[in-house]
Short mmCIF file of C-alpha atoms in Angstrom, two decimals:
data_model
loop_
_atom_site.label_atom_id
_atom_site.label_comp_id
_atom_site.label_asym_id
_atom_site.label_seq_id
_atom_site.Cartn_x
_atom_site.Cartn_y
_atom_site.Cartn_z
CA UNK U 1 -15.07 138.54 174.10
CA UNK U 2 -15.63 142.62 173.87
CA UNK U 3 -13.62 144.62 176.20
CA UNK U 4 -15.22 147.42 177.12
CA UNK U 5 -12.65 150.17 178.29
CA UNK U 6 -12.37 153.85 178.85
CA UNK U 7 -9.12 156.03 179.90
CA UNK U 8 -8.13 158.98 181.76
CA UNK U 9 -4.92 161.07 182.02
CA UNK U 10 -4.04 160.88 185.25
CA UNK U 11 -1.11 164.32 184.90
CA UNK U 12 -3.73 166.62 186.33
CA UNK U 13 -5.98 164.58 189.06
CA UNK U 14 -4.47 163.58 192.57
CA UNK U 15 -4.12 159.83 191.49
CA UNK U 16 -4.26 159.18 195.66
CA UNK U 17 -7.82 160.64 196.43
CA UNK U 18 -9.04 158.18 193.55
CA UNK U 19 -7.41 155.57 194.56
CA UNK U 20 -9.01 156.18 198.47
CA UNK U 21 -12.76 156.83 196.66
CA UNK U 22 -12.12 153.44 194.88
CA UNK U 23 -10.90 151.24 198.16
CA UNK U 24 -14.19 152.88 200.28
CA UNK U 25 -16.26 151.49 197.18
CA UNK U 26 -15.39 148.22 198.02
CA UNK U 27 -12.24 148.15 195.26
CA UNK U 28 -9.45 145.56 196.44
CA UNK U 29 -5.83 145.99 195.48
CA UNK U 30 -5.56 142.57 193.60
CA UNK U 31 -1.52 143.30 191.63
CA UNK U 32 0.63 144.75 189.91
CA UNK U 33 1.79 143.78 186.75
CA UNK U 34 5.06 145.09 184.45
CA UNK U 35 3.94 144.65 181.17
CA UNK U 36 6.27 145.14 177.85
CA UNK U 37 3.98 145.68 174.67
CA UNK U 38 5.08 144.77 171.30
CA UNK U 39 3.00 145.80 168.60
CA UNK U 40 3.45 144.99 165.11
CA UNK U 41 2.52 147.09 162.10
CA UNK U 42 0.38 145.87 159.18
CA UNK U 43 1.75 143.96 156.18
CA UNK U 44 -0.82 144.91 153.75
CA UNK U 45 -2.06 147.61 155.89
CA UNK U 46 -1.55 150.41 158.05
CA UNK U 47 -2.65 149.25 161.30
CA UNK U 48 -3.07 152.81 162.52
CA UNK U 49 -5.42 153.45 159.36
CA UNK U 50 -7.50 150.66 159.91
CA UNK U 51 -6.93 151.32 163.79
CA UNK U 52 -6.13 147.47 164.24
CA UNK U 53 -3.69 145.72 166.25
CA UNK U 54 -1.43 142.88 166.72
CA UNK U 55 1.08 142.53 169.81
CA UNK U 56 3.05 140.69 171.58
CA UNK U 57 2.53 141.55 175.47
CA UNK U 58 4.88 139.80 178.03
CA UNK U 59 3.15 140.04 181.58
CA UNK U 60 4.73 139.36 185.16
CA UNK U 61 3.38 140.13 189.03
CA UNK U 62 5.88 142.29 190.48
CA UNK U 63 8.22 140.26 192.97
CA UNK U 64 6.91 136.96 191.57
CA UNK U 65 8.94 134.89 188.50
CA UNK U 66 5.30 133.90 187.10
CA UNK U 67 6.08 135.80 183.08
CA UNK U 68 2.93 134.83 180.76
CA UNK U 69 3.27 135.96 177.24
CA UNK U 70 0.07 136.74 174.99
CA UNK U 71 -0.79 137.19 171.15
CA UNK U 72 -3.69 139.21 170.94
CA UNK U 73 -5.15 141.05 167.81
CA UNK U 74 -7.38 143.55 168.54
CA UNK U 75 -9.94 145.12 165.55
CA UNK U 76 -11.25 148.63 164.95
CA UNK U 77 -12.82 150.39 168.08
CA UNK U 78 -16.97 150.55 167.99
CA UNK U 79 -17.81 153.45 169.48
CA UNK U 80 -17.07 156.94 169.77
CA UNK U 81 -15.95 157.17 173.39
CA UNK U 82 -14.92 154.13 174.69
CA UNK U 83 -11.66 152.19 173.64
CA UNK U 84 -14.13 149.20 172.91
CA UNK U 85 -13.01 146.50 170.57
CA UNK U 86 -12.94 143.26 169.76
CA UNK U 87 -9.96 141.35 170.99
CA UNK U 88 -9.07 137.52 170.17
CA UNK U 89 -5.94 136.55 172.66
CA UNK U 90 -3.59 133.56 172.76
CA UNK U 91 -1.18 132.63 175.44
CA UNK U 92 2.10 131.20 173.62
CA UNK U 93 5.41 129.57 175.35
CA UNK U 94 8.08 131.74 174.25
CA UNK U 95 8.08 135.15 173.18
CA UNK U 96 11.49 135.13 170.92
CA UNK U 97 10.13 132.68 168.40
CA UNK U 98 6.89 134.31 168.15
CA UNK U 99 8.62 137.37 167.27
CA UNK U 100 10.71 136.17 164.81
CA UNK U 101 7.51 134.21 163.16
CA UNK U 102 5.69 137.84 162.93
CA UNK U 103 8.31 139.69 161.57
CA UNK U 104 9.01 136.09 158.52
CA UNK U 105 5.84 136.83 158.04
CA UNK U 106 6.78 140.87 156.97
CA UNK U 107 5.21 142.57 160.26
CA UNK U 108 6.99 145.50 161.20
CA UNK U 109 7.61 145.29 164.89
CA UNK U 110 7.45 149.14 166.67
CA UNK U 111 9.91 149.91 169.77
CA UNK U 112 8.22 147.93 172.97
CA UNK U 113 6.01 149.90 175.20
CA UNK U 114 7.19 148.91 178.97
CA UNK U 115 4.32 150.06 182.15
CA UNK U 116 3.60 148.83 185.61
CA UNK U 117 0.20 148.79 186.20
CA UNK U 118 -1.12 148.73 189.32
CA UNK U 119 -4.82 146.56 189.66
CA UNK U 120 -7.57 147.33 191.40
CA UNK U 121 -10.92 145.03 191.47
CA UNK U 122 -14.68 145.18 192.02
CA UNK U 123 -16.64 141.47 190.89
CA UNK U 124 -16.18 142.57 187.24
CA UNK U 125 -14.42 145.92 186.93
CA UNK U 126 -11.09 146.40 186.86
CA UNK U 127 -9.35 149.79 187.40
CA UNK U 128 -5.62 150.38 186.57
CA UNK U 129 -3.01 152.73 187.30
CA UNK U 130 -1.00 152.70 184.51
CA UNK U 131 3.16 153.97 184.66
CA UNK U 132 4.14 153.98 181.39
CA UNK U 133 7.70 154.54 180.06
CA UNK U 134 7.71 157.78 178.15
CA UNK U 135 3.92 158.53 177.76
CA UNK U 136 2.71 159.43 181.51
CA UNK U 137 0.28 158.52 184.11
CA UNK U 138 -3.37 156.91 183.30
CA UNK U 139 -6.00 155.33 184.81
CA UNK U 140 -7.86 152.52 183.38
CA UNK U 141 -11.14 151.12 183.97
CA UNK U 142 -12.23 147.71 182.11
CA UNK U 143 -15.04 145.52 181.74
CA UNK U 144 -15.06 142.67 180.01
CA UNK U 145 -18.56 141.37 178.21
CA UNK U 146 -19.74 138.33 175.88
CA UNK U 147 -21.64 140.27 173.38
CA UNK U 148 -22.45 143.38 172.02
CA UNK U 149 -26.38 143.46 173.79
CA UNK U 150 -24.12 144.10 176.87
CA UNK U 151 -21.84 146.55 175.52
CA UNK U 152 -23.58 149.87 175.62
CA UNK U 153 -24.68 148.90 179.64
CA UNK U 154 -21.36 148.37 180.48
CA UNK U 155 -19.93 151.49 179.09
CA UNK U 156 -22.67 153.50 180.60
CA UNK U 157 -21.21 151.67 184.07
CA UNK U 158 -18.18 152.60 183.73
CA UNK U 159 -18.45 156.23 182.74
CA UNK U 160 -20.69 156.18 185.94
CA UNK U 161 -18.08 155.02 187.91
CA UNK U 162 -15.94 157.81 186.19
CA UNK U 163 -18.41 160.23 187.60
CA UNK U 164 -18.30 158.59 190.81
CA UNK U 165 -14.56 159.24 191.01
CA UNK U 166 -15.00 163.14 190.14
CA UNK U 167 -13.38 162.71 186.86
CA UNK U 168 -14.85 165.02 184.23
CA UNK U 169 -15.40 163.09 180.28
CA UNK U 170 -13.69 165.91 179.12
CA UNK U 171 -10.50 163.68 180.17
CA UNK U 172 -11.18 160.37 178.42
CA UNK U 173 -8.34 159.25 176.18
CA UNK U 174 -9.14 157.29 172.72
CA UNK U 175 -5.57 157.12 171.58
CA UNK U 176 -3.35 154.15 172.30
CA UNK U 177 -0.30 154.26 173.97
CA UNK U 178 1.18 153.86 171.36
CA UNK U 179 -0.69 156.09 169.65
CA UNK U 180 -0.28 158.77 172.80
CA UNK U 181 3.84 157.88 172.34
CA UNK U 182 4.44 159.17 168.87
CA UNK U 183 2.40 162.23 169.05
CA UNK U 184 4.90 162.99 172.44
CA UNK U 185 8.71 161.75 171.17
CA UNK U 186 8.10 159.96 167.90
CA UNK C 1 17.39 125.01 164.10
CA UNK C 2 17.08 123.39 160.77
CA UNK C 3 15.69 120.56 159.75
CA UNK C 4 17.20 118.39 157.23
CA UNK C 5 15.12 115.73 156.05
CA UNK C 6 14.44 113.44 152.89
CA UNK C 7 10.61 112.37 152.15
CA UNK C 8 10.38 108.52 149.81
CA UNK C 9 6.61 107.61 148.22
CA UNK C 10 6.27 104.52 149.66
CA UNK C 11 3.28 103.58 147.15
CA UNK C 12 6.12 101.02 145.12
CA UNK C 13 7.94 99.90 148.11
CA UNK C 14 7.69 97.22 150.80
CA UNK C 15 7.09 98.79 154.46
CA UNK C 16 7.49 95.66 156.39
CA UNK C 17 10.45 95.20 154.73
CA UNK C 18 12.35 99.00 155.80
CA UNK C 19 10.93 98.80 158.76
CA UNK C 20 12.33 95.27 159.56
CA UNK C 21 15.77 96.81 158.39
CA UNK C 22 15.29 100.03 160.41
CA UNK C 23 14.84 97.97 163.30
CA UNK C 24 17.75 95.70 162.63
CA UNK C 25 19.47 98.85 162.61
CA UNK C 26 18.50 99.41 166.19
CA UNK C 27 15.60 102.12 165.84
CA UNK C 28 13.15 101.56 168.40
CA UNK C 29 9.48 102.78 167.86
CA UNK C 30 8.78 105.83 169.60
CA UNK C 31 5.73 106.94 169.38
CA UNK C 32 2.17 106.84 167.30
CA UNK C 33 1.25 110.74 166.41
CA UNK C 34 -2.29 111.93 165.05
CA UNK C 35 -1.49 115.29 163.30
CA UNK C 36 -3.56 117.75 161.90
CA UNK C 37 -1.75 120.89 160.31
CA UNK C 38 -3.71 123.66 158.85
CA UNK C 39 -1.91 125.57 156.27
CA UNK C 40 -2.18 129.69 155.98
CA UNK C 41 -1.38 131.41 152.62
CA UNK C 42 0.13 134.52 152.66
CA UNK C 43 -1.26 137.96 152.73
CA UNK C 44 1.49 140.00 150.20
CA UNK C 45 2.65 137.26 148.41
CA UNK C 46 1.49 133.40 147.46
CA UNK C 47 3.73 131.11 149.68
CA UNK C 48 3.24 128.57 146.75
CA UNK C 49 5.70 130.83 145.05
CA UNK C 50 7.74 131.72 147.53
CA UNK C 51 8.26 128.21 148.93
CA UNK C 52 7.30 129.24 152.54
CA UNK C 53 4.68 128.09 155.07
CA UNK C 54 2.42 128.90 158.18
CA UNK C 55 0.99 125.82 159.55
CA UNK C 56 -0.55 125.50 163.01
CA UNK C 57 0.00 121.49 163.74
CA UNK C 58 -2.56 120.14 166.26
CA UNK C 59 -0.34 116.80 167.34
CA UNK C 60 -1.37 113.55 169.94
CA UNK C 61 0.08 110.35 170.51
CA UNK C 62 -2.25 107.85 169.84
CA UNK C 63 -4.13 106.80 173.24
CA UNK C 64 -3.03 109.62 174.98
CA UNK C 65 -4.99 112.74 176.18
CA UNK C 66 -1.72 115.13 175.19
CA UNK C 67 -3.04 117.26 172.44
CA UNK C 68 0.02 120.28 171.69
CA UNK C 69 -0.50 123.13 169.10
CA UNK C 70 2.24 124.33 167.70
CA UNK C 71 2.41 127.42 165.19
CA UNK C 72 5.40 126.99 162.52
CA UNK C 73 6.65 129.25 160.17
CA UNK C 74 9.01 127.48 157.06
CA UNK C 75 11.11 129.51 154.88
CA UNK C 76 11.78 128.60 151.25
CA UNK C 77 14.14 124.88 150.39
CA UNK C 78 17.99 125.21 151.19
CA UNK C 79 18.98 122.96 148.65
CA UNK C 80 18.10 120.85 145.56
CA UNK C 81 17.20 116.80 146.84
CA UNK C 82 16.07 117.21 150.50
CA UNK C 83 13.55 119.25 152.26
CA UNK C 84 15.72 121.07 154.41
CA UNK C 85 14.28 124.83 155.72
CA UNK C 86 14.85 127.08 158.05
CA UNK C 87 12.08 126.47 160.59
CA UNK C 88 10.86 128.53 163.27
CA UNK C 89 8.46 126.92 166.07
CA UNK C 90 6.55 127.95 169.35
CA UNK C 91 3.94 126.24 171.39
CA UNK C 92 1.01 127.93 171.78
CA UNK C 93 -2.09 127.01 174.13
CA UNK C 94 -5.12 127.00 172.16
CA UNK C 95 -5.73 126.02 168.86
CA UNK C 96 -9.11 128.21 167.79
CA UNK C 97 -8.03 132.08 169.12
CA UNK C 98 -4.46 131.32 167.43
CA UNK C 99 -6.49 130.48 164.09
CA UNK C 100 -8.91 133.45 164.11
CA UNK C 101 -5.82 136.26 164.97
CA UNK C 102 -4.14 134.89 161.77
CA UNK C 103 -7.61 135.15 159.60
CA UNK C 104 -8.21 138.30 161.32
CA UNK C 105 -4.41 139.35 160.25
CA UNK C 106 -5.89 138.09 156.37
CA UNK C 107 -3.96 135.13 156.39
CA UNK C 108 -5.74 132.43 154.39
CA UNK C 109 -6.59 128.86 155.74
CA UNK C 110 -6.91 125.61 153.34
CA UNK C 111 -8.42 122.63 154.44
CA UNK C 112 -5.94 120.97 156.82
CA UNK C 113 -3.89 117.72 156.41
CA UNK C 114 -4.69 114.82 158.59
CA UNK C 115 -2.01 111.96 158.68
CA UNK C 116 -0.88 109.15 161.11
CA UNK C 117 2.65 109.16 161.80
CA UNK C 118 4.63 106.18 163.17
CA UNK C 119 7.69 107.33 164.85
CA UNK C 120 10.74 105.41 164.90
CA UNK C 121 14.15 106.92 166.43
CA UNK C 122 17.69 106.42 167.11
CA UNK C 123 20.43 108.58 168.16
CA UNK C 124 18.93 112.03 166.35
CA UNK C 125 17.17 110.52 163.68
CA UNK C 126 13.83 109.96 163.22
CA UNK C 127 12.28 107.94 160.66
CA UNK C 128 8.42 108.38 160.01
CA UNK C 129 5.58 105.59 158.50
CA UNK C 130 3.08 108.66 157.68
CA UNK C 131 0.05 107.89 156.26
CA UNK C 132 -1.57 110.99 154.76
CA UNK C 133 -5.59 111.48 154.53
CA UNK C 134 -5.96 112.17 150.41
CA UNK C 135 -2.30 111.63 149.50
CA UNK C 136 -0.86 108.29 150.29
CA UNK C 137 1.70 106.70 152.21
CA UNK C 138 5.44 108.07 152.67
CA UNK C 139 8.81 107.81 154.70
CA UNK C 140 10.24 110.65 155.91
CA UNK C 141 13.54 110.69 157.64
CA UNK C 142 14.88 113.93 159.76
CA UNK C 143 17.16 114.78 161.70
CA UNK C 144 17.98 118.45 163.57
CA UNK C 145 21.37 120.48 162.85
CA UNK C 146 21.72 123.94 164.79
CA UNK C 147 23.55 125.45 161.66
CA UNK C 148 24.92 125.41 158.39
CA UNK C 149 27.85 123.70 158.54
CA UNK C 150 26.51 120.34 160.03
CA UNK C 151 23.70 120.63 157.15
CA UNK C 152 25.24 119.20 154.21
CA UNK C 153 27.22 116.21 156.27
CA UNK C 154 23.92 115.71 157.92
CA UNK C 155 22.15 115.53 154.59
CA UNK C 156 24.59 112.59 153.48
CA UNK C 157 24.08 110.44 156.64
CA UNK C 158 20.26 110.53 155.52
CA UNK C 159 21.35 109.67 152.09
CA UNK C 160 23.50 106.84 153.51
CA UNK C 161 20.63 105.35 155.21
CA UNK C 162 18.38 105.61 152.74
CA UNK C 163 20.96 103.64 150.76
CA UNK C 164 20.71 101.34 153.33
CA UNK C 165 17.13 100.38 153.13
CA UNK C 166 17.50 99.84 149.50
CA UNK C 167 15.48 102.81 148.15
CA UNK C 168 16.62 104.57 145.24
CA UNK C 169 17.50 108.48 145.49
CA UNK C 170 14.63 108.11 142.46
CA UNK C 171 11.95 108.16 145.20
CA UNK C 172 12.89 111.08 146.76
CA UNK C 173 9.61 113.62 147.00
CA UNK C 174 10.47 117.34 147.36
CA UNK C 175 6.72 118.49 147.22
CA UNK C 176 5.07 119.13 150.80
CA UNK C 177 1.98 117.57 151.46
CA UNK C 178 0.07 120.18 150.67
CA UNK C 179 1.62 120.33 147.05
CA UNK C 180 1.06 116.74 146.82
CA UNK C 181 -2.80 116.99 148.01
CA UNK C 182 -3.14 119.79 145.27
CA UNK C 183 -1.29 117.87 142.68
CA UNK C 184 -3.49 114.96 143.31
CA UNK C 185 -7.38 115.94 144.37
CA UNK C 186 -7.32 119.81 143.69
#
């Protein structure tokens, strides 16, 4: 599974005019999620050098008591605009013991990221608004695809889409949140 | 948790025989378990050495369709006879991602350890007929303390019963399966 993903920061758009272009092209409002991020450095490596990941993400639907937790390791990105990369994910039981297992193991676990993120859906895109704690407002649009054949389409639909929504390039994001965290407060 | 528990080759003993006595006892069988455990070395250090392991334990009860994967990390031997660790567990929902995060994470697989285990229980022990693909045939008796303290009285109850079923403290087998498997075959 590749996901192919681009972001925008959302501090200097009017995040209500995008979200109107998106519901008259057919977008639905399908939830919104609060999502706390744990991310794990490295143990022979420094996952930002090798820009890998591995985290711990606990999901829930806002006003529902349905909490899913994931492991997901994501590798190096594979282009130069999108935040493409492979991603293998796991759904687990119970987030404490997982933790504890990583860190055993001698991963360095990194101050949680917390957002709400607000869904939007089209058949196979998804577009976020993203809320997150101490990094700002972004907007996310995702595609997920089998192979790498498929890859460079989808990318080129989604930065059409982009266009679409009167949102220049010039604003795409490559960092991380966490990434986009540090160089703000850390 | 911690589980303290005592591991007998049964190559020189009689199993009808224990398990007569167990049963006399008042065990009652509990359960028939197919388990295959693959075992991960470590990335920055051999666990061989350190006395640690990753396993992820595919387990079913024998005509059932209840497969469970657990992932389980083991810190190094608390003491001298048993085989008493600290053990940390959590049930995860699919066995292939779960393997390929910890590859991608350079975690190293061997070639996993298939045994039968016949469970037989009473109160909080468990007693264990396992029969181990490419190692032989052992009895391995557990039971569950939540701390220190109750680990060394718990230790001595196994002792007591092991008394009991006429095997000598001279069987007792500290090496894992794993170590056995590599002592024997590798």
């Amino acid at each position: 599974m590749i996901e192919v993903e681009i972001k925008v920061n959302l501090s200097n758009e009017n995040p209500e005019k995008i979200l109107e272009s998106l519901l008259k092209m057919g977008f639905l409002k399908k939830e919104i999620k609060e999502q706390t991020d744990t991310y794990f450095n490295g143990i022979d490596r420094d996952f930002q050098i090798t820009d890998e990941a591995l985290r711990i993400r606990c999901s829930k639907t806002v006003g529902k008591n349905d909490e899913k937790i994931y492991v997901t390791y994501k590798g190096k990105k594979l282009d130069g605009i999108s935040k493409t990369r492979e991603e293998i994910e796991v759904e687990v039981f119970e987030v404490n013991s997982m933790h504890k297992i990583f860190e055993k193991l001698g991963f360095k676990p990194v101050r949680p990221i917390k957002k709400v993120r607000e869904i939007y859906q089209k058949e196979d895109i998804e577009v976020s608004f993203d809320d997150v704690l101490d990094v700002g407002k972004y907007l996310e649009i995702e595609k997920v695809v089998s192979n790498n054949f498929e890859r460079e389409s989808a990318l080129f639909e989604l930065l059409d889409l982009l266009k679409s929504l009167n949102i220049s390039t010039d604003k795409l994001e490559k960092r991380s949140y966490l990434e986009l965290r540090r160089g703000n407060r850390e």
